[in-house]
Amino acid sequence: MNASANDLLTVRALRKTFDGFQAIRGVDFSIGHGRVHAVIGPNGAGKSTLFNLITGLDRPDEGEVTFLGSPCSHMSPASLCRRGMVRSFQKSNTFLGLSVFENIQAAIVSRSGEGWKIWPPLGRRFADEVQEIAEQVGIADKLDLLPEDLAYGYQRQLELAIALASRPRLLLLDEPTAGMSSTDTHRAVALLKRIVEDLNIVLLITEHDMGVVFSLAERIIVLAEGQIIADGNPEDIRANAEVKRVYLGKS
Amino acid sequence: MAVKTLDNKRNRLLMATALFLGLGAVPFFAPPFYVVFLNDALIIACLSMSLNLLVGYTGLISFGHAAYFGLGAYACGLLLKSAGLPFGVSLVAAGAFGGLGAAVAGFFCVRLNRVYFSMLTLAFSLIFWAICFRWNDLTGGDQGLSGIPYPNLTWISQMIGRPDFSSAQSYYLVSLVVVAICIAAMWIIVSSPVGLMLRTIRENEQRSTFIGVETRRVKLAIFIVAGTIAGLAGGLFAVFNRGVYPDFMYWTKSAEILIMALFGGIGSFWGPAIGSLTLLLLHQETVALTEYWSFALGVILLVLTLRFPSGLWGLFERFTNTRRSK
Ligand SMILES: Nc1ncnc2c1ncn2[C@@H]1O[C@H](COP(=O)(O)OP(=O)(O)OP(=O)(O)O)[C@@H](O)[C@H]1O
Ligand SMILES: [Mg+2]
């Protein structure tokens, strides 16, 4: 596609094979303008794999990912995070032995470049920022708990808090509402809307819940068997016959 | 809340200072036998605490930590004996060699995770051991390196106004100060931002990289710090015992330090020190019955793993907490 130099993210001719199985077979897209982009597709379509390739958890066999104008397929997740590409995971993924406070504090420490300092002692430094982020996602009264003591919906919010603490420019959320009750889902959607508006963050999400997708996304990429079969605004996607056949028809 | 943490901090500092002064007072009234025992105990406690930086704080289970203790011991012994360098310089070099060994081994080890990390640390410790064991001309091979000259410490006994102090008594004070500096350094590290980064690696290394932590570099750094402190401990130990032997760095020694740390409790800062002190006392008591030592260690390990995975310190905390909450 015609990617321009000031695109936030460009994915070009990406391929990934696992033991002969082609999980991603030639994916191209770019994120220029627009706030919320969704990747949808049936189970096993390759959505998580695509996220892993973009965020440096996995290396593509072919193709290239460009973030903020520089090729980044060789970069580590840590350096991508420092450049502003941050992600969450499909399965809850936090620091289980650390308090909710420390989970968020750790991400702030790392982002602010203090991760290598041995003086002064950390104590409750950054408490104000931790508080602010925790309030944004609605877990401010749970800072002294351990992640495992949180209800599932709040664990997902904690993940979001950790991600926000890294001050992302591009935030990739892998099924942010999976496994949530419908009340939690409504709250999460409202929260994501607010965050996108308040914090000037571009979101790229995968999601199975079409209600969530259509209420959040301005643009939808449909992935099936490792290939993009449609890419456009929600109305186009709703009307697309191919998409209906592969995906929407089933649900 | 803030007031309470401040109080806690001050209390901890006060307690550590009291401990330091109390230990410093020992040679002034206790019989020399205790001073000799306590000197070794302090050094080994410092060694197992340095291992705890890896095991307890970073989740890196090293099976080869004695290697860096041994490297420091050989370096210090050789520099004193063969090169005739002053004690202070040799001791610093002991730390440097421990750190250097750890840098070489760590460069490879931190690339692996879990049991593969442990196996590689074990492999490196065997290699370091074999080099020291085989390099007869330099290290004395299986005979070890004996006759390390004792430093002249009369300036210490004069400074504190006790010219009657034996060199062992003065040396104990040196050990105490060096160990205290090491412990203070470890305390600073674990309470610092770096300390929190270490714990994120322990809890979930992959997630840690996604908050921007260069986990390999951090792991290598803490591996080198732990190796440096182990090296310093080795240097102190070698000079006091006037000799270095290959089994200082044999893998069984590494296992022993690990057991000490686990026994005391790797979930806490002081646990490993308590563990090593307790085990050394036990060893002292059963020294006439050496064939039972392995048996005793085995039983301790068994009870520990099955009943008290958080070690002596965990027991102690549970006890004080229930008392307080009643
Ligand atoms: N590490 C791996 N090794 C082997 N196969 C893999 C690996 N990761 C993913 N796959 C396969 O690649 C395909 C795509 O998986 P992926 O997790 O990306 O799907 P997804 O679209 O995220 O599905 P879901 O909606 O269930 O999360 C699946 O068939 C999966 O089995
Ligand atoms: Mg997935």
Coordinates of C-alpha atoms and ligand atoms in Angstrom, one line a residue:
Chain A
M1 CA 0.0 0.0 0.0
N2 CA 1.1 3.6 -0.2
A3 CA 2.7 4.1 3.1
S4 CA 3.8 7.6 3.9
A5 CA 6.8 8.5 5.9
N6 CA 4.8 10.0 8.8
D7 CA 2.8 6.9 9.4
L8 CA 2.9 5.7 12.9
L9 CA 3.2 2.0 12.0
T10 CA 3.7 0.2 8.7
V11 CA 3.6 -3.5 8.2
R12 CA 4.8 -4.7 4.9
A13 CA 4.7 -8.2 3.4
L14 CA 4.9 -9.9 6.7
R15 CA 5.2 -13.7 6.9
K16 CA 5.6 -16.1 9.7
T17 CA 5.7 -19.9 9.6
F18 CA 5.6 -22.3 12.6
D19 CA 6.8 -25.8 11.7
G20 CA 5.6 -25.5 8.2
F21 CA 2.3 -23.9 9.2
Q22 CA 1.9 -20.5 7.7
A23 CA 0.4 -18.4 10.5
I24 CA 0.9 -15.1 8.7
R25 CA 1.1 -15.1 5.0
G26 CA 1.8 -11.7 3.5
V27 CA 0.2 -9.0 5.6
D28 CA 0.3 -5.3 4.6
F29 CA -1.2 -2.4 6.3
S30 CA -0.3 0.9 7.9
I31 CA -1.6 3.1 10.6
G32 CA -1.5 6.8 9.6
H33 CA -4.4 8.7 11.0
G34 CA -7.3 7.6 13.1
R35 CA -7.4 6.7 16.7
V36 CA -8.8 3.2 17.1
H37 CA -7.9 0.3 14.7
A38 CA -9.2 -3.2 15.2
V39 CA -7.9 -6.5 13.9
I40 CA -10.6 -9.1 13.8
G41 CA -10.8 -12.6 12.6
P42 CA -11.8 -16.1 13.6
N43 CA -9.8 -18.1 16.2
G44 CA -6.4 -19.0 14.8
A45 CA -6.5 -16.3 12.2
G46 CA -3.1 -15.0 13.3
K47 CA -4.1 -11.9 15.3
S48 CA -1.9 -12.6 18.3
T49 CA 0.9 -13.8 16.1
L50 CA 0.7 -10.5 14.2
F51 CA 0.9 -8.6 17.5
N52 CA 3.9 -10.6 18.5
L53 CA 5.6 -9.8 15.2
I54 CA 4.9 -6.1 15.5
T55 CA 6.0 -5.8 19.1
G56 CA 9.2 -7.8 18.8
L57 CA 8.2 -10.9 20.8
D58 CA 8.6 -12.9 17.6
R59 CA 10.7 -12.3 14.5
P60 CA 9.1 -12.4 11.1
D61 CA 10.4 -14.8 8.5
E62 CA 9.9 -12.1 5.8
G63 CA 8.7 -8.6 5.6
E64 CA 9.2 -5.6 7.7
V65 CA 7.6 -3.5 10.4
T66 CA 8.3 0.2 10.6
F67 CA 7.5 2.2 13.6
L68 CA 7.8 6.0 13.6
G69 CA 9.7 5.9 10.4
S70 CA 12.4 3.4 11.4
P71 CA 12.5 -0.3 10.6
C72 CA 12.0 -2.2 13.9
S73 CA 11.8 -5.9 13.1
H74 CA 15.1 -6.4 14.8
M75 CA 14.4 -4.3 17.9
S76 CA 13.8 -5.7 21.3
P77 CA 10.4 -5.3 23.0
A78 CA 12.2 -3.1 25.6
S79 CA 13.5 -0.6 23.1
L80 CA 10.2 -0.6 21.2
C81 CA 8.5 0.1 24.5
R82 CA 10.8 3.0 25.2
R83 CA 10.0 4.4 21.7
G84 CA 6.3 4.3 22.6
M85 CA 5.0 0.9 21.3
V86 CA 3.3 -0.8 24.2
R87 CA 1.1 -3.8 24.4
S88 CA -1.0 -6.0 26.6
F89 CA -1.5 -9.7 26.3
Q90 CA -4.4 -11.9 25.6
K91 CA -3.9 -13.9 28.8
S92 CA -3.6 -11.8 32.0
N93 CA 0.1 -11.0 32.3
T94 CA 1.2 -9.0 35.3
F95 CA 3.9 -9.2 38.1
L96 CA 2.1 -11.6 40.4
G97 CA 4.3 -11.3 43.4
L98 CA 4.3 -7.5 43.4
S99 CA 1.5 -5.3 44.7
V100 CA -0.8 -3.4 42.3
F101 CA 1.1 -0.3 43.4
E102 CA 4.5 -1.8 42.5
N103 CA 3.2 -3.2 39.2
I104 CA 2.4 0.3 38.1
Q105 CA 5.4 1.9 39.8
A106 CA 7.7 -0.5 38.0
A107 CA 6.5 0.6 34.6
I108 CA 6.8 4.3 35.6
V109 CA 10.4 3.8 36.9
S110 CA 11.4 2.0 33.7
R111 CA 9.8 4.6 31.4
S112 CA 11.3 7.6 33.3
G113 CA 14.8 6.2 32.8
E114 CA 15.4 5.5 36.5
G115 CA 15.6 1.8 36.1
W116 CA 19.4 1.9 36.4
K117 CA 19.5 4.1 39.5
I118 CA 20.6 2.7 42.8
W119 CA 20.2 5.9 44.7
P120 CA 18.1 7.3 46.3
P121 CA 16.0 4.4 47.7
L122 CA 12.7 4.0 45.7
G123 CA 10.2 3.8 48.6
R124 CA 6.9 5.1 47.4
R125 CA 8.3 7.5 44.8
F126 CA 6.0 8.2 41.9
A127 CA 3.0 7.6 44.2
D128 CA 1.1 10.5 42.7
E129 CA 1.5 9.2 39.2
V130 CA 0.6 5.7 40.2
Q131 CA -2.5 7.1 41.9
E132 CA -3.5 9.1 38.8
I133 CA -3.1 6.1 36.5
A134 CA -4.9 3.8 38.9
E135 CA -7.8 6.3 39.0
Q136 CA -8.0 6.5 35.3
V137 CA -8.6 2.8 35.0
G138 CA -10.6 2.5 38.2
I139 CA -8.4 0.5 40.6
A140 CA -7.2 3.3 42.9
D141 CA -8.6 1.6 45.9
K142 CA -6.8 -1.6 45.2
L143 CA -3.2 -0.5 45.2
D144 CA -2.1 -2.5 48.2
L145 CA -3.5 -5.8 46.9
L146 CA -1.7 -8.5 44.9
P147 CA -2.9 -9.0 41.3
E148 CA -4.2 -12.4 42.2
D149 CA -6.6 -10.8 44.7
L150 CA -8.3 -8.8 42.0
A151 CA -11.4 -9.9 40.2
Y152 CA -10.7 -10.8 36.6
G153 CA -12.0 -7.5 35.2
Y154 CA -9.7 -5.5 37.5
Q155 CA -6.8 -7.7 36.5
R156 CA -7.3 -6.6 32.9
Q157 CA -7.6 -3.0 34.1
L158 CA -4.3 -3.4 35.9
E159 CA -2.7 -4.5 32.7
L160 CA -4.0 -1.4 31.0
A161 CA -2.6 0.6 33.9
I162 CA 0.8 -0.9 33.4
A163 CA 0.6 -0.2 29.7
L164 CA -0.4 3.4 30.3
A165 CA 2.4 3.9 32.7
S166 CA 4.8 3.4 29.8
R167 CA 3.2 6.4 28.1
P168 CA 2.5 4.7 24.8
R169 CA 2.0 6.4 21.5
L170 CA 0.7 3.2 20.0
L171 CA -1.0 0.8 22.3
L172 CA -1.7 -2.7 21.2
L173 CA -4.4 -4.5 23.2
D174 CA -4.9 -8.2 22.6
E175 CA -8.6 -8.9 23.4
P176 CA -8.9 -6.4 26.2
T177 CA -12.4 -7.5 27.1
A178 CA -12.0 -11.3 26.7
G179 CA -13.6 -13.2 29.6
M180 CA -15.2 -10.1 31.1
S181 CA -18.8 -9.9 32.3
S182 CA -21.0 -7.6 30.2
T183 CA -20.9 -4.9 32.9
D184 CA -17.1 -5.0 33.0
T185 CA -17.0 -4.9 29.2
H186 CA -19.2 -1.8 29.1
R187 CA -16.9 -0.1 31.6
A188 CA -13.8 -1.2 29.7
V189 CA -15.2 0.2 26.4
A190 CA -16.0 3.6 28.1
L191 CA -12.6 3.6 29.7
L192 CA -10.8 2.9 26.4
K193 CA -12.8 5.7 24.7
R194 CA -11.8 8.1 27.4
I195 CA -8.2 7.1 27.3
V196 CA -7.9 7.6 23.5
E197 CA -9.5 11.0 23.8
D198 CA -7.6 12.2 26.8
L199 CA -4.1 10.8 26.3
N200 CA -3.6 11.1 22.5
I201 CA -2.9 7.4 22.1
V202 CA -3.5 5.4 19.0
L203 CA -5.1 2.0 19.7
L204 CA -4.7 -1.2 17.8
I205 CA -6.9 -3.9 19.3
T206 CA -7.9 -7.4 18.5
E207 CA -11.3 -8.4 19.7
H208 CA -13.9 -11.1 19.3
D209 CA -16.8 -9.1 20.8
M210 CA -18.3 -7.3 17.8
G211 CA -20.2 -4.9 20.0
V212 CA -16.9 -3.7 21.4
V213 CA -15.3 -3.5 17.9
F214 CA -18.1 -1.6 16.3
S215 CA -18.4 0.9 19.2
L216 CA -14.7 1.6 19.4
A217 CA -13.0 1.2 16.0
E218 CA -12.9 3.7 13.2
R219 CA -11.2 1.2 11.0
I220 CA -11.3 -2.6 10.9
I221 CA -8.8 -5.1 9.5
V222 CA -10.2 -8.5 8.9
L223 CA -7.7 -11.4 9.1
A224 CA -8.4 -14.9 8.1
E225 CA -5.9 -17.7 7.8
G226 CA -3.1 -15.3 8.0
Q227 CA -4.2 -12.9 5.3
I228 CA -6.1 -9.7 5.2
I229 CA -9.4 -10.2 3.5
A230 CA -10.9 -6.8 4.2
D231 CA -9.7 -3.4 5.5
G232 CA -11.9 -0.4 5.9
N233 CA -14.4 1.5 8.0
P234 CA -17.0 -0.3 10.0
E235 CA -19.8 0.2 7.5
D236 CA -17.7 -1.3 4.7
I237 CA -16.8 -4.2 6.8
R238 CA -20.4 -4.8 7.8
A239 CA -21.4 -4.8 4.2
N240 CA -18.5 -7.0 2.9
A241 CA -19.8 -10.3 1.7
E242 CA -16.5 -12.1 2.1
V243 CA -16.2 -11.0 5.7
K244 CA -19.8 -12.2 6.4
R245 CA -19.0 -15.6 5.0
V246 CA -15.7 -16.1 6.9
Y247 CA -16.4 -14.5 10.1
L248 CA -19.5 -12.6 10.9
G249 CA -21.7 -15.3 9.6
K250 CA -20.5 -17.7 12.2
S251 CA -21.2 -15.5 15.2
Chain B
M1 CA 1.3 5.7 56.0
A2 CA 4.3 7.9 55.1
V3 CA 5.2 8.4 58.7
K4 CA 5.1 4.8 59.4
T5 CA 7.5 4.0 56.5
L6 CA 9.8 6.7 57.7
D7 CA 9.7 5.1 61.2
N8 CA 10.4 1.7 59.8
K9 CA 13.3 3.0 57.8
R10 CA 14.8 4.7 60.9
N11 CA 14.2 1.6 63.0
R12 CA 15.9 -0.6 60.5
L13 CA 18.9 1.6 60.3
L14 CA 19.1 1.8 64.1
M15 CA 18.8 -2.0 64.4
A16 CA 21.5 -2.5 61.7
T17 CA 23.8 0.0 63.5
A18 CA 23.2 -1.8 66.8
L19 CA 24.0 -5.1 65.2
F20 CA 27.2 -3.7 63.8
L21 CA 28.3 -2.2 67.1
G22 CA 27.3 -5.4 69.0
L23 CA 29.4 -7.5 66.6
G24 CA 32.2 -5.0 66.9
A25 CA 32.2 -5.4 70.6
V26 CA 32.6 -9.2 70.5
P27 CA 36.4 -9.4 70.4
F28 CA 36.6 -7.1 73.4
F29 CA 35.1 -9.6 75.8
A30 CA 34.5 -12.9 74.1
P31 CA 37.1 -15.7 74.1
P32 CA 39.2 -15.9 70.8
F33 CA 37.5 -19.1 69.9
Y34 CA 34.2 -17.3 69.3
V35 CA 35.9 -14.5 67.4
V36 CA 37.4 -17.1 65.0
F37 CA 34.0 -18.7 64.5
L38 CA 32.2 -15.5 64.1
N39 CA 34.7 -14.2 61.6
D40 CA 34.0 -17.2 59.3
A41 CA 30.3 -16.9 60.0
L42 CA 30.2 -13.2 59.0
I43 CA 32.0 -13.9 55.7
I44 CA 29.8 -16.9 54.8
A45 CA 26.7 -14.9 55.7
C46 CA 27.8 -12.2 53.4
L47 CA 28.4 -14.8 50.7
S48 CA 25.0 -16.3 51.0
M49 CA 23.4 -12.9 51.0
S50 CA 25.1 -12.1 47.8
L51 CA 23.7 -15.3 46.3
N52 CA 20.3 -14.1 47.5
L53 CA 20.6 -11.1 45.2
L54 CA 20.3 -13.6 42.4
V55 CA 18.1 -16.3 43.8
G56 CA 15.7 -14.3 46.0
Y57 CA 15.5 -10.9 44.3
T58 CA 16.0 -11.8 40.6
G59 CA 14.8 -15.3 40.5
L60 CA 18.1 -16.6 39.1
I61 CA 19.0 -19.9 40.7
S62 CA 22.7 -20.0 40.5
F63 CA 24.3 -23.4 41.2
G64 CA 27.8 -22.1 40.9
H65 CA 28.2 -19.2 43.2
A66 CA 31.1 -20.7 45.1
A67 CA 33.2 -20.3 42.0
Y68 CA 33.4 -16.5 42.5
F69 CA 34.2 -17.0 46.2
G70 CA 37.0 -19.3 45.1
L71 CA 38.3 -16.9 42.4
G72 CA 38.5 -14.1 44.9
A73 CA 40.2 -16.4 47.4
Y74 CA 42.9 -17.5 44.9
A75 CA 43.4 -14.0 43.6
C76 CA 43.9 -12.6 47.0
G77 CA 46.1 -15.4 48.2
L78 CA 48.3 -15.4 45.2
L79 CA 48.7 -11.6 45.1
L80 CA 49.7 -11.6 48.8
K81 CA 51.9 -14.6 48.6
S82 CA 53.5 -14.6 45.2
A83 CA 53.3 -11.0 44.2
G84 CA 53.8 -9.6 47.6
L85 CA 51.1 -7.0 47.2
P86 CA 49.7 -5.2 50.3
F87 CA 46.6 -6.7 51.9
G88 CA 44.2 -3.9 50.9
V89 CA 45.1 -4.1 47.3
S90 CA 44.9 -7.9 47.2
L91 CA 41.4 -7.7 48.8
V92 CA 40.2 -5.2 46.2
A93 CA 41.6 -7.5 43.6
A94 CA 39.7 -10.4 45.1
G95 CA 36.5 -8.5 44.5
A96 CA 37.6 -7.6 41.0
F97 CA 38.4 -11.2 40.0
G98 CA 35.1 -12.5 41.4
G99 CA 33.4 -9.8 39.4
L100 CA 35.4 -10.6 36.3
G101 CA 34.7 -14.3 36.5
A102 CA 31.0 -13.5 37.0
A103 CA 31.1 -11.2 33.9
V104 CA 32.6 -13.9 31.7
A105 CA 30.2 -16.6 32.9
G106 CA 27.2 -14.3 33.3
F107 CA 27.6 -13.1 29.7
F108 CA 26.5 -16.6 28.6
C109 CA 24.3 -17.6 31.5
V110 CA 21.9 -14.7 31.4
R111 CA 20.9 -15.7 27.9
L112 CA 19.3 -18.8 29.3
N113 CA 16.3 -19.2 31.6
R114 CA 15.2 -21.4 34.5
V115 CA 17.0 -24.8 34.8
Y116 CA 19.2 -24.0 31.7
F117 CA 20.5 -21.0 33.5
S118 CA 21.2 -23.1 36.6
M119 CA 23.0 -25.8 34.6
L120 CA 25.2 -23.2 32.8
T121 CA 26.2 -21.6 36.1
L122 CA 27.1 -25.1 37.4
A123 CA 29.1 -25.8 34.2
F124 CA 31.1 -22.6 34.6
S125 CA 31.8 -23.3 38.2
L126 CA 33.1 -26.7 37.3
I127 CA 35.3 -25.2 34.6
F128 CA 36.7 -22.5 37.0
W129 CA 37.3 -25.2 39.6
A130 CA 39.0 -27.5 37.1
I131 CA 41.3 -24.7 36.0
C132 CA 42.3 -23.9 39.6
F133 CA 42.6 -27.6 40.4
R134 CA 44.8 -28.4 37.4
W135 CA 47.0 -25.3 37.3
N136 CA 49.5 -26.8 39.7
D137 CA 52.3 -24.3 39.3
L138 CA 50.1 -21.4 40.1
T139 CA 47.5 -22.6 42.6
G140 CA 49.2 -25.7 44.1
G141 CA 46.6 -27.9 42.6
D142 CA 44.9 -30.3 44.9
Q143 CA 47.3 -29.4 47.7
G144 CA 45.9 -25.9 47.6
L145 CA 47.7 -22.7 48.3
S146 CA 48.9 -22.6 51.8
G147 CA 51.1 -20.2 53.8
I148 CA 49.4 -17.0 52.7
P149 CA 51.2 -14.3 54.7
Y150 CA 49.1 -12.7 57.3
P151 CA 48.8 -8.9 57.0
N152 CA 50.3 -6.8 59.7
L153 CA 47.3 -5.3 61.6
T154 CA 49.0 -3.8 64.6
W155 CA 47.8 -0.4 63.5
I156 CA 44.3 -1.5 64.3
S157 CA 45.1 -2.8 67.7
Q158 CA 47.0 0.5 68.4
M159 CA 44.2 2.6 67.0
I160 CA 41.6 1.1 69.3
G161 CA 43.9 1.1 72.2
R162 CA 44.2 -2.6 72.6
P163 CA 47.8 -3.6 71.8
D164 CA 47.1 -7.0 73.4
F165 CA 44.8 -7.9 70.5
S166 CA 45.9 -10.9 68.5
S167 CA 46.1 -10.6 64.8
A168 CA 42.9 -12.7 64.5
Q169 CA 41.0 -10.3 66.8
S170 CA 42.1 -7.3 64.7
Y171 CA 41.4 -9.2 61.5
Y172 CA 37.9 -9.9 62.7
L173 CA 37.3 -6.1 62.9
V174 CA 38.5 -5.8 59.3
S175 CA 36.1 -8.5 58.2
L176 CA 33.3 -6.9 60.0
V177 CA 33.8 -3.6 58.3
V178 CA 34.2 -5.1 54.8
V179 CA 31.2 -7.3 55.3
A180 CA 29.2 -4.3 56.6
I181 CA 30.1 -2.3 53.6
C182 CA 29.0 -5.2 51.3
I183 CA 25.7 -5.6 53.2
A184 CA 25.0 -1.9 53.0
A185 CA 25.7 -1.9 49.3
M186 CA 23.3 -4.8 48.9
W187 CA 20.7 -3.1 50.9
I188 CA 21.0 0.0 48.8
I189 CA 20.6 -2.0 45.6
V190 CA 17.6 -3.9 46.7
S191 CA 15.8 -0.8 48.0
S192 CA 16.6 1.2 44.9
P193 CA 14.8 1.4 41.5
V194 CA 17.1 -1.3 40.3
G195 CA 15.8 -3.5 43.1
L196 CA 12.3 -3.2 41.8
M197 CA 13.5 -3.9 38.3
L198 CA 15.1 -7.1 39.6
R199 CA 11.9 -8.2 41.2
T200 CA 9.9 -7.6 37.9
I201 CA 12.4 -10.0 36.3
R202 CA 11.9 -12.5 39.0
E203 CA 8.1 -12.3 38.7
N204 CA 7.8 -12.3 35.0
E205 CA 10.8 -11.7 32.8
Q206 CA 8.9 -11.5 29.5
R207 CA 6.5 -8.9 30.9
S208 CA 9.5 -7.0 32.2
T209 CA 10.9 -6.5 28.8
F210 CA 7.5 -5.0 27.7
I211 CA 7.8 -2.3 30.3
G212 CA 11.1 -1.4 28.7
V213 CA 13.6 -3.2 31.0
E214 CA 16.6 -4.6 29.2
T215 CA 16.4 -7.7 31.3
R216 CA 19.6 -9.4 30.0
R217 CA 21.7 -6.4 30.9
V218 CA 20.1 -6.0 34.3
K219 CA 20.6 -9.7 35.0
L220 CA 24.3 -9.5 33.9
A221 CA 24.8 -6.5 36.1
I222 CA 23.4 -8.1 39.2
F223 CA 25.4 -11.3 38.4
I224 CA 28.6 -9.3 38.4
V225 CA 27.7 -7.5 41.6
A226 CA 27.0 -10.8 43.3
G227 CA 30.2 -12.3 42.0
T228 CA 32.2 -9.2 43.2
I229 CA 30.9 -9.5 46.7
A230 CA 31.5 -13.3 46.7
G231 CA 35.0 -12.6 45.5
L232 CA 35.6 -10.1 48.4
A233 CA 34.2 -12.7 50.8
G234 CA 36.6 -15.3 49.3
G235 CA 39.6 -12.9 49.8
L236 CA 38.7 -12.3 53.4
F237 CA 38.2 -16.0 54.1
A238 CA 41.4 -17.1 52.4
V239 CA 43.7 -14.7 54.3
F240 CA 42.1 -15.5 57.7
N241 CA 42.4 -19.2 57.1
R242 CA 45.9 -18.7 55.5
G243 CA 45.1 -21.0 52.7
V244 CA 42.9 -21.6 49.6
Y245 CA 41.9 -25.1 48.6
P246 CA 40.1 -26.2 45.4
D247 CA 37.0 -27.3 47.3
F248 CA 36.3 -23.7 48.2
M249 CA 34.9 -23.5 44.7
Y250 CA 33.7 -27.1 44.2
W251 CA 30.0 -27.5 43.3
T252 CA 29.2 -29.0 46.7
K253 CA 30.2 -25.7 48.2
S254 CA 27.8 -23.9 45.8
A255 CA 25.1 -26.2 46.9
E256 CA 25.9 -25.5 50.6
I257 CA 25.6 -21.8 50.1
L258 CA 22.3 -22.2 48.3
I259 CA 21.0 -24.5 51.1
M260 CA 22.0 -21.8 53.6
A261 CA 20.1 -19.2 51.8
L262 CA 17.0 -21.3 51.3
F263 CA 17.2 -22.4 55.0
G264 CA 17.2 -18.8 56.2
G265 CA 14.7 -17.7 53.7
I266 CA 15.3 -16.2 50.2
G267 CA 12.2 -14.1 50.5
S268 CA 13.9 -11.7 52.9
F269 CA 17.1 -9.6 53.0
W270 CA 18.5 -11.1 56.2
G271 CA 17.2 -14.6 55.9
P272 CA 20.3 -16.1 54.2
A273 CA 22.5 -14.6 56.9
I274 CA 20.4 -16.3 59.6
G275 CA 20.4 -19.5 57.6
S276 CA 24.2 -19.6 57.2
L277 CA 24.8 -18.7 60.9
T278 CA 22.4 -21.5 62.0
L279 CA 23.9 -24.1 59.7
L280 CA 27.5 -23.1 60.6
L281 CA 26.6 -23.5 64.3
L282 CA 25.1 -26.9 63.6
H283 CA 28.1 -27.9 61.6
Q284 CA 30.3 -26.8 64.5
E285 CA 28.4 -28.9 66.9
T286 CA 28.4 -32.0 64.7
V287 CA 32.0 -31.6 63.6
A288 CA 33.0 -34.7 65.5
L289 CA 30.3 -36.6 63.6
T290 CA 31.1 -35.5 60.1
E291 CA 29.5 -38.5 58.6
Y292 CA 26.2 -37.2 59.9
W293 CA 26.6 -33.8 58.3
S294 CA 25.1 -34.8 55.0
F295 CA 22.4 -36.6 56.8
A296 CA 21.6 -33.5 58.8
L297 CA 21.6 -31.3 55.7
G298 CA 19.4 -33.8 54.0
V299 CA 16.9 -33.8 56.8
I300 CA 16.9 -30.0 57.0
L301 CA 16.3 -29.7 53.3
L302 CA 13.5 -32.2 53.5
V303 CA 11.7 -30.5 56.3
L304 CA 12.3 -27.1 54.7
T305 CA 10.8 -27.9 51.3
L306 CA 7.9 -29.8 52.7
R307 CA 6.9 -27.6 55.7
F308 CA 8.6 -24.2 55.6
P309 CA 9.3 -23.0 52.1
S310 CA 9.9 -19.5 53.4
G311 CA 12.7 -20.6 55.7
L312 CA 13.6 -19.5 59.2
W313 CA 12.9 -15.9 58.5
G314 CA 9.4 -16.8 57.3
L315 CA 8.8 -18.6 60.5
F316 CA 10.1 -15.7 62.5
E317 CA 7.8 -13.3 60.6
R318 CA 4.8 -15.5 61.0
F319 CA 5.5 -15.7 64.7
T320 CA 6.0 -11.9 65.2
N321 CA 3.0 -11.1 63.0
T322 CA 0.5 -13.4 64.9
R323 CA 1.8 -12.0 68.2
R324 CA 1.3 -8.4 67.0
S325 CA -2.1 -9.0 65.6
K326 CA -3.4 -10.6 68.8
Ligands
LIG1 N1 4.5 -20.5 18.7 C1 3.7 -21.2 17.9 N2 4.0 -22.3 17.4 C2 3.2 -23.0 16.6 N3 2.1 -22.6 16.1 C3 1.7 -21.4 16.6 C4 2.4 -20.6 17.5 N4 1.8 -19.4 17.7 C5 0.6 -19.5 17.0 N5 0.6 -20.6 16.3 C6 -0.5 -21.0 15.4 O1 -0.7 -19.9 14.5 C7 -2.1 -19.8 14.3 C8 -2.5 -18.4 14.7 O2 -2.5 -18.2 16.1 P1 -2.8 -16.9 16.8 O3 -2.7 -17.1 18.2 O4 -2.1 -15.8 16.2 O5 -4.4 -16.8 16.5 P2 -5.4 -15.7 17.0 O6 -6.0 -15.0 15.7 O7 -4.8 -14.8 18.0 O8 -6.5 -16.6 17.6 P3 -7.4 -16.3 18.9 O9 -8.6 -15.6 18.4 O10 -7.8 -17.7 19.4 O11 -6.6 -15.6 19.9 C9 -2.8 -20.8 15.1 O12 -3.2 -21.9 14.3 C10 -1.8 -21.2 16.1 O13 -2.0 -22.6 16.5
MG2 MG -5.1 -14.4 19.9

